[in-house]
Coordinates of C-alpha atoms in Angstrom, one line a residue:
Chain P
M120 CA 0.3 -31.8 -39.5
N121 CA 2.8 -33.8 -38.2
G122 CA 2.7 -38.0 -37.6
A123 CA 4.4 -37.7 -34.2
D124 CA 2.6 -35.8 -32.7
T125 CA -0.7 -36.5 -33.4
S126 CA 0.3 -40.4 -32.8
F127 CA 1.8 -38.8 -29.2
I128 CA -1.8 -37.6 -28.9
L129 CA -2.5 -40.0 -29.4
V130 CA -1.9 -42.3 -27.2
C131 CA -1.5 -38.8 -24.8
T132 CA -5.6 -38.8 -24.6
A133 CA -6.3 -42.8 -23.9
L134 CA -3.9 -42.5 -20.6
V135 CA -5.4 -39.8 -19.2
L136 CA -9.2 -41.1 -20.2
L137 CA -7.1 -43.6 -17.3
M138 CA -6.9 -41.1 -14.4
T139 CA -10.9 -41.2 -13.8
P140 CA -11.2 -45.0 -13.3
A141 CA -8.0 -44.3 -11.8
L142 CA -9.6 -41.9 -9.0
A143 CA -12.3 -43.9 -8.4
F144 CA -10.1 -46.7 -6.9
F145 CA -8.0 -44.3 -5.4
Y146 CA -11.0 -42.1 -3.8
G147 CA -13.4 -45.7 -3.3
G148 CA -10.4 -47.1 -1.3
L149 CA -11.3 -44.3 0.7
V150 CA -14.9 -44.1 1.5
R151 CA -16.9 -46.6 3.9
P152 CA -18.1 -50.5 1.7
K153 CA -21.4 -49.2 2.0
N154 CA -20.9 -47.0 -0.1
A155 CA -17.6 -47.4 -2.2
L156 CA -19.8 -48.8 -5.6
N157 CA -21.6 -44.7 -5.3
T158 CA -18.5 -43.5 -4.7
M159 CA -17.6 -44.7 -7.7
M160 CA -19.7 -44.0 -9.7
M161 CA -19.5 -39.9 -9.4
S162 CA -16.3 -40.5 -11.5
F163 CA -17.1 -43.5 -14.3
T164 CA -20.6 -41.6 -15.2
A165 CA -18.4 -38.7 -15.8
L166 CA -16.6 -40.6 -18.7
G167 CA -20.3 -40.1 -19.7
F168 CA -22.0 -37.1 -18.8
V169 CA -19.5 -34.6 -19.0
G170 CA -18.3 -36.3 -22.3
V171 CA -21.2 -35.7 -23.8
A172 CA -21.9 -32.6 -22.5
W173 CA -17.9 -31.4 -23.8
A174 CA -18.9 -32.6 -26.7
L175 CA -22.6 -30.7 -27.8
L176 CA -21.2 -28.4 -25.5
G177 CA -18.1 -26.9 -23.6
Y178 CA -15.9 -27.4 -25.8
S179 CA -17.2 -24.6 -28.3
L180 CA -17.7 -22.4 -24.6
A181 CA -14.1 -23.1 -24.1
F182 CA -12.1 -23.0 -27.9
G183 CA -14.9 -21.8 -29.8
G184 CA -13.1 -18.3 -30.1
E185 CA -10.0 -15.9 -28.7
A186 CA -13.1 -14.4 -26.9
G187 CA -11.3 -12.7 -23.2
L188 CA -14.8 -13.6 -21.4
L189 CA -16.0 -17.3 -23.3
G190 CA -16.0 -19.0 -26.1
T191 CA -18.4 -19.2 -28.9
L192 CA -20.9 -21.7 -29.5
A193 CA -19.1 -21.8 -33.2
Y194 CA -18.5 -25.6 -32.2
A195 CA -22.0 -26.2 -30.5
G196 CA -22.5 -30.1 -31.5
L197 CA -18.8 -30.3 -32.8
R198 CA -20.0 -28.6 -36.3
G199 CA -17.4 -27.7 -37.9
V200 CA -14.6 -29.6 -35.8
G201 CA -13.0 -32.1 -38.9
L202 CA -10.2 -33.9 -39.9
E203 CA -7.5 -30.1 -40.5
A204 CA -4.8 -29.0 -37.9
Q205 CA -5.6 -27.6 -34.8
G206 CA -1.2 -26.4 -34.8
T207 CA 0.2 -30.1 -35.9
I208 CA -2.6 -32.7 -34.8
P209 CA -5.7 -33.2 -36.4
H210 CA -8.7 -30.2 -34.8
V211 CA -10.8 -34.5 -33.4
L212 CA -7.8 -35.0 -32.1
F213 CA -7.1 -31.4 -29.5
M214 CA -11.1 -31.7 -29.2
A215 CA -11.3 -35.0 -27.5
F216 CA -8.0 -35.1 -26.0
Q217 CA -9.3 -31.4 -24.2
G218 CA -12.1 -32.8 -23.6
T219 CA -10.2 -36.0 -21.4
F220 CA -9.9 -32.8 -19.1
A221 CA -13.6 -31.7 -18.5
I222 CA -13.9 -35.5 -16.8
I223 CA -11.3 -35.7 -14.6
T224 CA -12.1 -32.1 -13.4
A225 CA -15.4 -32.7 -12.8
A226 CA -14.9 -36.0 -11.2
L227 CA -12.5 -34.5 -8.6
I228 CA -15.7 -32.4 -7.4
S229 CA -16.9 -36.0 -6.0
G230 CA -14.2 -36.6 -2.8
A231 CA -16.0 -33.6 -1.3
V232 CA -19.4 -34.5 -1.8
V233 CA -19.5 -38.6 -1.5
E234 CA -21.5 -41.0 1.1
R235 CA -24.0 -38.4 0.8
M236 CA -25.1 -36.4 -2.0
R237 CA -28.2 -37.4 -4.3
F238 CA -27.2 -39.2 -7.2
S239 CA -29.4 -37.5 -9.5
A240 CA -28.4 -34.5 -7.5
Y241 CA -25.1 -35.7 -8.1
L242 CA -25.1 -36.0 -12.6
A243 CA -27.1 -32.3 -12.7
F244 CA -24.3 -30.5 -10.6
L245 CA -21.5 -32.8 -12.4
T246 CA -22.7 -31.7 -15.8
L247 CA -24.1 -27.8 -15.0
W248 CA -20.4 -27.2 -13.9
T249 CA -18.7 -28.6 -16.4
L250 CA -20.5 -26.5 -19.2
A251 CA -21.0 -23.1 -16.5
V252 CA -17.6 -23.4 -14.5
Y253 CA -14.8 -25.7 -16.5
S254 CA -15.5 -24.7 -19.6
P255 CA -16.0 -20.7 -19.2
V256 CA -12.1 -21.2 -17.4
A257 CA -10.2 -24.0 -19.7
H258 CA -11.2 -20.7 -21.5
W259 CA -9.9 -17.7 -19.9
V260 CA -6.4 -19.4 -19.3
W261 CA -6.0 -21.9 -22.6
G262 CA -8.9 -20.7 -25.4
G263 CA -6.8 -17.8 -26.0
G264 CA -9.2 -16.2 -22.9
W265 CA -7.7 -13.2 -21.1
I266 CA -6.0 -15.3 -18.1
A267 CA -3.8 -16.6 -21.3
A268 CA -3.4 -12.7 -22.8
M269 CA -2.6 -12.0 -19.1
G270 CA 0.3 -14.4 -19.7
A271 CA -0.5 -16.5 -17.0
L272 CA 1.6 -19.5 -17.4
D273 CA -0.9 -23.0 -16.3
F274 CA 1.5 -26.2 -18.2
A275 CA -1.1 -28.5 -18.3
G276 CA -3.7 -27.1 -15.3
G277 CA -2.7 -26.4 -12.3
T278 CA -5.5 -23.6 -11.6
V279 CA -8.4 -24.9 -14.7
V280 CA -8.2 -28.2 -13.2
H281 CA -7.3 -28.6 -10.0
I282 CA -8.1 -25.1 -7.6
N283 CA -10.8 -24.8 -9.6
A284 CA -12.2 -27.6 -8.6
A285 CA -10.9 -28.2 -5.2
V286 CA -12.9 -24.5 -5.1
A287 CA -16.3 -26.3 -6.1
A288 CA -15.4 -29.0 -3.6
A289 CA -15.3 -26.9 -0.7
V290 CA -18.8 -24.7 -1.9
A291 CA -20.5 -28.9 -2.3
A292 CA -18.9 -29.8 0.7
I293 CA -20.4 -26.7 2.8
V294 CA -23.9 -26.5 0.7
I295 CA -24.5 -30.4 1.5
G296 CA -23.3 -30.2 4.9
P297 CA -21.9 -33.1 6.7
R298 CA -22.6 -36.5 6.1
R299 CA -24.3 -38.0 9.8
D300 CA -21.2 -39.7 11.4
Y301 CA -18.5 -37.2 10.5
A302 CA -16.7 -36.3 13.5
R303 CA -18.9 -39.0 16.0
L304 CA -18.0 -42.0 14.8
A305 CA -14.3 -42.8 12.4
Q306 CA -15.0 -43.7 8.9
L307 CA -11.9 -45.6 8.0
P308 CA -11.0 -46.6 4.8
H309 CA -12.4 -49.5 3.3
N310 CA -9.7 -50.5 1.3
V311 CA -6.5 -48.8 1.3
P312 CA -4.8 -51.3 -1.6
F313 CA -7.3 -49.4 -4.2
T314 CA -6.2 -46.6 -2.8
L315 CA -2.8 -47.2 -3.8
L316 CA -3.5 -48.9 -7.0
G317 CA -5.6 -45.9 -8.2
A318 CA -2.4 -43.5 -6.9
G319 CA -0.6 -45.7 -9.3
L320 CA -3.3 -44.8 -12.0
L321 CA -3.3 -41.5 -11.3
W322 CA 0.3 -41.0 -12.2
F323 CA 0.7 -43.3 -15.1
G324 CA -2.0 -41.0 -16.8
W325 CA -0.7 -38.2 -15.4
F326 CA 2.4 -38.6 -18.2
G327 CA -0.5 -38.2 -21.0
F328 CA -1.6 -35.3 -18.5
N329 CA 1.2 -33.3 -18.5
A330 CA 3.6 -34.5 -20.7
G331 CA 0.9 -34.5 -24.1
S332 CA -0.4 -31.1 -22.5
A333 CA 3.2 -29.7 -24.9
L334 CA 0.7 -30.3 -27.8
G335 CA 3.1 -31.8 -29.2
A336 CA 5.8 -35.5 -29.2
N337 CA 8.8 -32.8 -28.7
A338 CA 12.1 -31.0 -26.2
S339 CA 9.2 -29.7 -24.0
A340 CA 6.6 -32.9 -23.9
A341 CA 10.0 -34.5 -22.6
L342 CA 10.6 -31.4 -19.5
A343 CA 7.2 -32.3 -18.8
F344 CA 7.5 -35.8 -18.9
T345 CA 10.3 -35.9 -16.3
T346 CA 9.2 -32.7 -13.8
T347 CA 6.0 -35.5 -14.0
L348 CA 8.4 -38.0 -12.8
L349 CA 11.0 -35.5 -10.5
A350 CA 8.6 -33.9 -8.1
P351 CA 5.8 -37.2 -7.3
A352 CA 8.9 -38.6 -5.4
A353 CA 9.9 -35.0 -4.0
T354 CA 6.9 -35.2 -2.1
L355 CA 6.3 -38.9 -1.2
V356 CA 10.0 -38.4 0.0
V357 CA 9.1 -35.2 2.5
W358 CA 5.4 -36.2 2.9
T359 CA 7.0 -40.5 4.2
L360 CA 9.7 -38.4 6.6
I361 CA 6.8 -36.2 8.3
D362 CA 6.0 -39.1 9.0
L363 CA 8.3 -40.9 10.2
V364 CA 9.6 -37.7 12.1
R365 CA 5.2 -37.3 13.7
N366 CA 3.9 -40.8 14.5
Q367 CA 7.0 -43.2 13.5
K368 CA 5.2 -45.2 11.3
A369 CA 4.9 -44.4 7.4
T370 CA 1.7 -44.6 6.5
A371 CA 0.0 -45.9 2.9
V372 CA -2.4 -43.7 3.0
G373 CA 0.5 -40.8 2.7
V374 CA 1.9 -41.8 -0.2
A375 CA -1.2 -42.6 -2.4
T376 CA -1.5 -39.3 -1.0
A377 CA 1.7 -37.6 -1.6
I378 CA 1.7 -38.9 -4.9
V379 CA -1.3 -37.2 -5.9
V380 CA 0.5 -33.7 -4.0
G381 CA 3.0 -33.9 -6.2
L382 CA 1.1 -34.6 -9.6
V383 CA -1.1 -31.8 -8.5
A384 CA 2.5 -29.7 -7.7
V385 CA 3.9 -30.6 -10.8
T386 CA 1.2 -30.0 -13.0
P387 CA 1.0 -25.5 -13.7
A388 CA 4.7 -26.6 -13.7
A389 CA 6.0 -29.1 -15.7
G390 CA 6.7 -27.6 -19.1
F391 CA 8.5 -24.2 -17.3
I392 CA 10.7 -25.1 -15.0
G393 CA 13.8 -27.7 -14.7
P394 CA 14.4 -30.5 -13.6
A395 CA 16.1 -29.3 -10.6
A396 CA 13.1 -27.4 -10.1
A397 CA 10.6 -29.5 -9.8
L398 CA 11.9 -32.1 -7.0
A399 CA 12.2 -29.1 -5.1
L400 CA 8.4 -28.0 -6.0
G401 CA 7.7 -31.6 -5.4
G402 CA 8.7 -31.5 -2.0
L403 CA 8.0 -27.7 -0.8
A404 CA 4.7 -28.9 -2.6
A405 CA 4.2 -31.8 0.8
V406 CA 4.3 -29.4 3.7
P407 CA 1.6 -27.4 3.0
S408 CA -1.3 -30.3 2.4
Y409 CA 0.3 -32.3 4.9
F410 CA -0.4 -29.9 7.7
A411 CA -4.4 -29.1 5.7
L412 CA -5.1 -32.6 6.4
L413 CA -4.5 -32.3 10.1
W414 CA -6.2 -29.4 10.1
R415 CA -9.3 -29.6 7.9
A416 CA -10.6 -33.0 10.0
R417 CA -11.0 -31.0 13.4
T418 CA -13.2 -28.4 11.5
R419 CA -16.7 -28.2 10.8
L420 CA -16.0 -29.0 6.9
D421 CA -16.1 -32.9 5.6
D422 CA -14.5 -32.0 2.6
S423 CA -14.7 -36.1 2.9
L424 CA -11.8 -36.9 1.0
D425 CA -10.1 -34.4 1.2
V426 CA -10.1 -31.9 -2.4
V427 CA -9.0 -29.1 -1.2
A428 CA -5.9 -29.7 0.8
A429 CA -4.7 -32.3 -1.7
H430 CA -5.9 -29.7 -4.9
G431 CA -6.8 -26.7 -3.4
I432 CA -3.2 -26.2 -1.5
G433 CA -1.6 -28.5 -3.7
G434 CA -2.9 -26.6 -7.1
L435 CA -1.6 -22.9 -4.9
V436 CA 1.7 -24.0 -4.5
G437 CA 1.9 -25.9 -8.2
A438 CA 0.4 -22.0 -9.7
L439 CA 2.7 -20.0 -7.5
V440 CA 5.8 -21.8 -6.9
T441 CA 5.6 -21.9 -11.1
G442 CA 5.9 -17.7 -11.1
V443 CA 9.1 -18.6 -9.4
L444 CA 10.9 -21.6 -10.5
A445 CA 9.8 -21.2 -14.0
S446 CA 13.4 -20.7 -16.4
R447 CA 13.4 -20.0 -20.4
T448 CA 17.1 -21.7 -20.4
W449 CA 14.5 -25.2 -19.8
N450 CA 10.7 -23.6 -21.5
G451 CA 12.6 -21.1 -24.1
T452 CA 9.8 -18.3 -23.2
V453 CA 9.5 -17.3 -20.1
D454 CA 11.2 -16.8 -16.3
G455 CA 10.8 -16.5 -13.5
L456 CA 10.4 -14.1 -10.1
L457 CA 13.8 -16.5 -9.2
F458 CA 15.1 -15.7 -12.9
G459 CA 14.5 -12.1 -12.7
N460 CA 11.1 -11.4 -13.6
P461 CA 8.9 -10.9 -10.6
A462 CA 6.3 -9.8 -12.7
Q463 CA 4.9 -13.1 -13.3
L464 CA 5.0 -14.2 -9.7
G465 CA 1.7 -11.0 -9.6
I466 CA -0.1 -12.4 -13.1
Q467 CA 0.0 -15.9 -11.1
V468 CA -2.1 -14.5 -8.0
V469 CA -3.6 -12.6 -10.5
A470 CA -5.3 -15.7 -12.4
V471 CA -5.7 -18.4 -8.8
L472 CA -7.4 -15.5 -7.6
A473 CA -10.0 -15.3 -10.2
V474 CA -10.6 -19.2 -11.2
I475 CA -11.0 -19.3 -7.2
G476 CA -13.9 -16.0 -7.2
Y477 CA -15.0 -17.4 -10.0
S478 CA -15.9 -20.8 -9.2
A479 CA -16.7 -20.5 -5.7
V480 CA -19.8 -17.7 -6.7
V481 CA -20.9 -20.6 -9.6
S482 CA -20.7 -23.8 -8.1
F483 CA -22.9 -22.2 -4.9
V484 CA -25.3 -21.2 -7.8
L485 CA -26.0 -24.0 -8.9
L486 CA -26.0 -25.6 -6.3
K487 CA -28.8 -23.9 -5.3
L488 CA -30.4 -24.6 -8.6
V489 CA -30.1 -27.9 -8.8
A490 CA -31.6 -28.2 -5.2
L491 CA -34.7 -26.6 -6.6
F492 CA -35.8 -29.5 -9.1
V493 CA -34.5 -32.2 -6.4
P494 CA -32.7 -32.2 -2.9
L495 CA -29.1 -32.1 -3.1
R496 CA -28.6 -35.6 0.3
A497 CA -29.9 -38.2 -0.2
E498 CA -31.9 -39.6 2.8
A499 CA -31.5 -39.9 5.9
V500 CA -32.2 -43.7 6.3
D501 CA -30.2 -44.1 2.5
E502 CA -27.2 -43.1 4.5
G503 CA -27.5 -45.5 7.1
V504 CA -27.9 -47.9 4.5
G505 CA -24.9 -46.6 2.6
L506 CA -25.7 -45.4 -0.8
D507 CA -24.9 -48.7 -3.1
V508 CA -28.5 -49.9 -2.1
S509 CA -30.1 -47.0 -2.1
Q510 CA -29.5 -44.6 -4.8
H511 CA -27.8 -47.6 -7.2
G512 CA -29.3 -50.6 -5.9
E513 CA -26.3 -52.5 -6.1
E514 CA -23.7 -54.2 -3.7
A515 CA -20.4 -53.7 -3.8
Y516 CA -20.1 -56.9 -2.2
T517 CA -21.9 -59.7 -1.4
T518 CA -22.0 -63.4 0.0
G519 CA -25.8 -63.7 -1.9
H520 CA -26.9 -64.6 1.2
G521 CA -30.8 -64.2 1.1
A522 CA -30.5 -62.9 -2.5
I523 CA -34.4 -64.2 -4.9
L524 CA -34.2 -64.8 -7.8
I525 CA -36.9 -63.1 -9.0
S526 CA -38.1 -64.1 -13.1
P527 CA -39.1 -61.4 -15.1
D528 CA -42.6 -63.4 -15.5
A529 CA -42.7 -64.7 -12.2
S530 CA -43.9 -62.1 -9.3
A531 CA -46.9 -64.7 -8.0
S532 CA -43.8 -67.6 -8.3
A533 CA -43.4 -69.4 -4.4
L534 CA -40.7 -68.2 -3.8
S535 CA -41.8 -64.4 -4.3
A536 CA -44.7 -65.5 -2.1
A537 CA -42.3 -66.8 0.3
A538 CA -43.6 -64.6 3.7
L539 CA -41.4 -62.4 3.1
S540 CA -43.3 -59.5 1.8
V541 CA -44.1 -58.2 5.5
E542 CA -44.7 -54.6 5.5
G543 CA -42.0 -51.9 7.7
G544 CA -39.4 -49.8 7.0
R545 CA -36.7 -50.0 4.9
A546 CA -33.9 -52.7 5.1
Chain Q
M74 CA -25.7 -64.3 35.1
K75 CA -27.8 -64.3 32.4
L76 CA -26.5 -64.1 28.8
V77 CA -27.8 -61.1 26.7
V78 CA -28.5 -61.5 22.8
A79 CA -28.6 -58.2 20.8
I80 CA -28.9 -58.9 17.2
V81 CA -29.2 -54.3 15.9
R82 CA -28.7 -53.0 12.3
T83 CA -24.5 -52.9 11.4
E84 CA -24.9 -48.1 11.1
K85 CA -25.9 -48.0 14.8
L86 CA -22.8 -50.8 16.4
S87 CA -20.4 -47.4 16.4
D88 CA -23.9 -45.9 18.6
V89 CA -24.3 -49.3 20.6
L90 CA -20.5 -49.3 22.2
M91 CA -20.8 -46.0 23.0
E92 CA -24.0 -46.6 24.7
L93 CA -22.4 -50.2 26.5
F94 CA -19.3 -48.3 27.9
K95 CA -20.3 -45.8 29.0
A96 CA -22.5 -48.3 30.9
E97 CA -19.4 -49.8 32.0
V98 CA -20.5 -52.7 30.3
R99 CA -17.2 -54.2 29.2
G100 CA -17.1 -58.0 28.7
L101 CA -19.0 -58.2 25.2
T102 CA -18.5 -60.2 22.0
I103 CA -19.6 -59.1 18.3
S104 CA -20.3 -61.3 15.5
S105 CA -21.8 -59.8 11.6
V106 CA -25.0 -61.9 10.9
Q107 CA -27.4 -61.8 8.4
G108 CA -31.0 -62.5 9.3
H109 CA -34.6 -61.5 9.0
G110 CA -37.0 -59.8 11.0
G111 CA -40.3 -58.7 8.8
E112 CA -38.5 -55.3 7.4
L113 CA -39.0 -54.6 3.8
E114 CA -36.6 -56.4 0.8
H115 CA -34.9 -54.8 -0.5
V116 CA -34.2 -55.5 -5.0
E117 CA -30.8 -55.2 -6.3
T118 CA -30.3 -55.8 -10.2
Y119 CA -27.3 -57.5 -11.8
R120 CA -26.8 -56.8 -15.7
G121 CA -30.1 -58.5 -16.2
T122 CA -30.8 -60.0 -13.1
T123 CA -32.8 -58.9 -10.1
V124 CA -32.4 -60.6 -7.3
K125 CA -34.9 -59.4 -3.3
M126 CA -32.1 -59.4 -1.3
A127 CA -34.5 -61.5 1.8
L128 CA -31.0 -60.9 4.4
S129 CA -30.0 -57.7 6.3
E130 CA -26.5 -57.8 7.7
K131 CA -27.1 -57.1 10.9
V132 CA -24.3 -57.6 13.8
R133 CA -25.3 -60.0 16.4
I134 CA -23.3 -59.1 20.2
E135 CA -23.1 -61.6 23.2
V136 CA -22.8 -60.6 26.4
G137 CA -22.7 -62.9 29.9
V138 CA -23.0 -60.6 32.9
S139 CA -25.1 -60.5 36.1
N140 CA -28.0 -60.5 37.4
H141 CA -28.2 -57.0 39.3
F142 CA -26.5 -55.8 35.6
V143 CA -28.9 -56.9 33.4
E144 CA -31.2 -54.7 33.1
P145 CA -28.5 -51.3 32.9
T146 CA -26.8 -53.6 29.9
V147 CA -30.4 -53.8 28.5
H148 CA -31.1 -50.4 28.0
A149 CA -27.9 -48.9 26.8
I150 CA -28.2 -51.5 23.8
M151 CA -32.0 -50.4 23.6
R152 CA -30.4 -46.4 23.2
G153 CA -27.5 -47.4 21.4
G154 CA -29.3 -49.4 19.0
R155 CA -32.8 -46.9 18.3
T156 CA -34.0 -45.4 14.8
G157 CA -37.4 -46.1 15.9
S158 CA -38.0 -47.4 12.0
V159 CA -39.2 -51.8 11.1
G160 CA -35.6 -53.2 11.4
D161 CA -33.6 -51.5 14.6
G162 CA -33.4 -56.0 15.8
K163 CA -33.9 -58.0 18.9
I164 CA -32.5 -58.9 22.1
F165 CA -33.1 -61.7 23.9
V166 CA -32.2 -62.3 26.8
V167 CA -31.1 -65.8 27.8
P168 CA -30.4 -67.6 31.8
V169 CA -26.2 -68.9 31.9
E170 CA -25.6 -71.9 33.6
K171 CA -22.1 -71.6 34.7
V172 CA -19.2 -69.8 33.7
Y173 CA -15.4 -70.1 33.7
R174 CA -13.2 -67.2 33.5
I175 CA -10.2 -68.8 31.5
R176 CA -7.2 -67.2 32.5
N177 CA -7.4 -68.3 36.1
G178 CA -9.8 -71.2 36.1
E179 CA -12.7 -68.0 38.2
E180 CA -15.9 -68.5 38.3
D181 CA -20.3 -67.6 37.7
Q182 CA -20.3 -64.3 39.0
E183 CA -16.3 -63.4 39.5
A184 CA -15.9 -64.9 36.0
V185 CA -18.0 -62.2 34.5
T186 CA -17.4 -58.9 36.5
P187 CA -14.6 -56.8 34.5
V188 CA -11.2 -56.9 36.1
R189 CA -11.4 -53.4 37.7
S190 CA -7.9 -52.3 36.1
V191 CA -5.0 -54.5 33.9
A192 CA -2.5 -52.3 36.0
A193 CA -3.8 -53.7 39.4
A194 CA -3.5 -57.1 38.5
R195 CA -0.5 -57.8 36.8

């Protein structure tokens, strides 16, 4: 047990938790005002539903044993997760730190299904997905499973978090179908400053995500911290330059997206590559994601907030380039292709393909399972009115005009009995 | 001349505009309004406060047209704005006493006739 490591991971856990509200702002700004609360709620509810599922079962499935495919039920309900050392930090802290990763990963998926998914179905899918997809994959890569045994490099979750969530997002977008207005009406971001705020807070939290994945206050954490600063910086520069060359205008939504893409790409590489390599990786990662966004918008795939282009393509570039640029000089353990170890790239490819395949199949099954009990889509009329009013009975932006107070005991009061209760369709 | 005033659903505005442009109706003004038109009001709850929202967000469209353009305009708005449920809105056709075009002082019929082409007018 080490006090410095413990205090560092305590702070990092709080930083990673902040990423989920940050994601709510990032996503919330990109949708229309009538769906702003619904979109933000998709992230905020993950804090609770995934947090509880993680404590009750998810943690045990991911970290309860060293078997190849899955953990055990040894830690179910956090039985046996105490103050003893796990590495150099208390076991409960390790569990909490990993829990914040589970929360943000599940919340990432929501970007593909906003403005149309029924909220109860979303909550069910979110919770089941954490247990059936996230926990096993986290076990494979970090919990002593078969991908770890194979020697795949995933410092902070490029494969476990980003590719995993992006594949589930693509499957969900296909199964649920596009928004009714998709490719018919322009659906513009309603609050770009929210999106910039979210991107900024995500970057801040990501220092905890990547540096904390060193699981100690040490040189590896310092390296991960530095690459987390440099890679998104390079992505931002390249993205903005592409914007300027193509349209003569540097866009704010583009900058927000570039920051996320750079962060995603450096996630698997953070503690394995040097600072100069991080600049190269960040700059390189801008290109495929930039053009994937343009291409996706012309297809019928309504991955509404481009989870695939940002997290899928960005995660893929990061995972593969980690196998190229990893350097023993920096990480002390393993070299990539560029430093004479081409086999590492092969291992990275196998890990990525395995996660893509597993996440796609099980996410599809889970969606179909939830659909047996509750329709995945909101009613068409609710989609038109907006999901804030129809799913939550609240509005993000209301003047309060025409709001008649209903006092708990006065259902027959003069106001509520006014000639307003006319029969008819929904407002 | 007539002034066509339509109150439509906010989520149908794009469809209405598309139909109006297809019908070659060019000059129009829109504004955000709130109103009540017989639709069932929805209930919202904020902490302990429950309220009935008696007013719904709508869009008001105003189009000044010459007489023979009234029918196409009204039909375009109905095509674009109709969902079939209560709350689709209303169209009012109001007589207009006088119209002036500010730019050149044209009056009445000429003033509500759209300029054929912006390029030609330059």
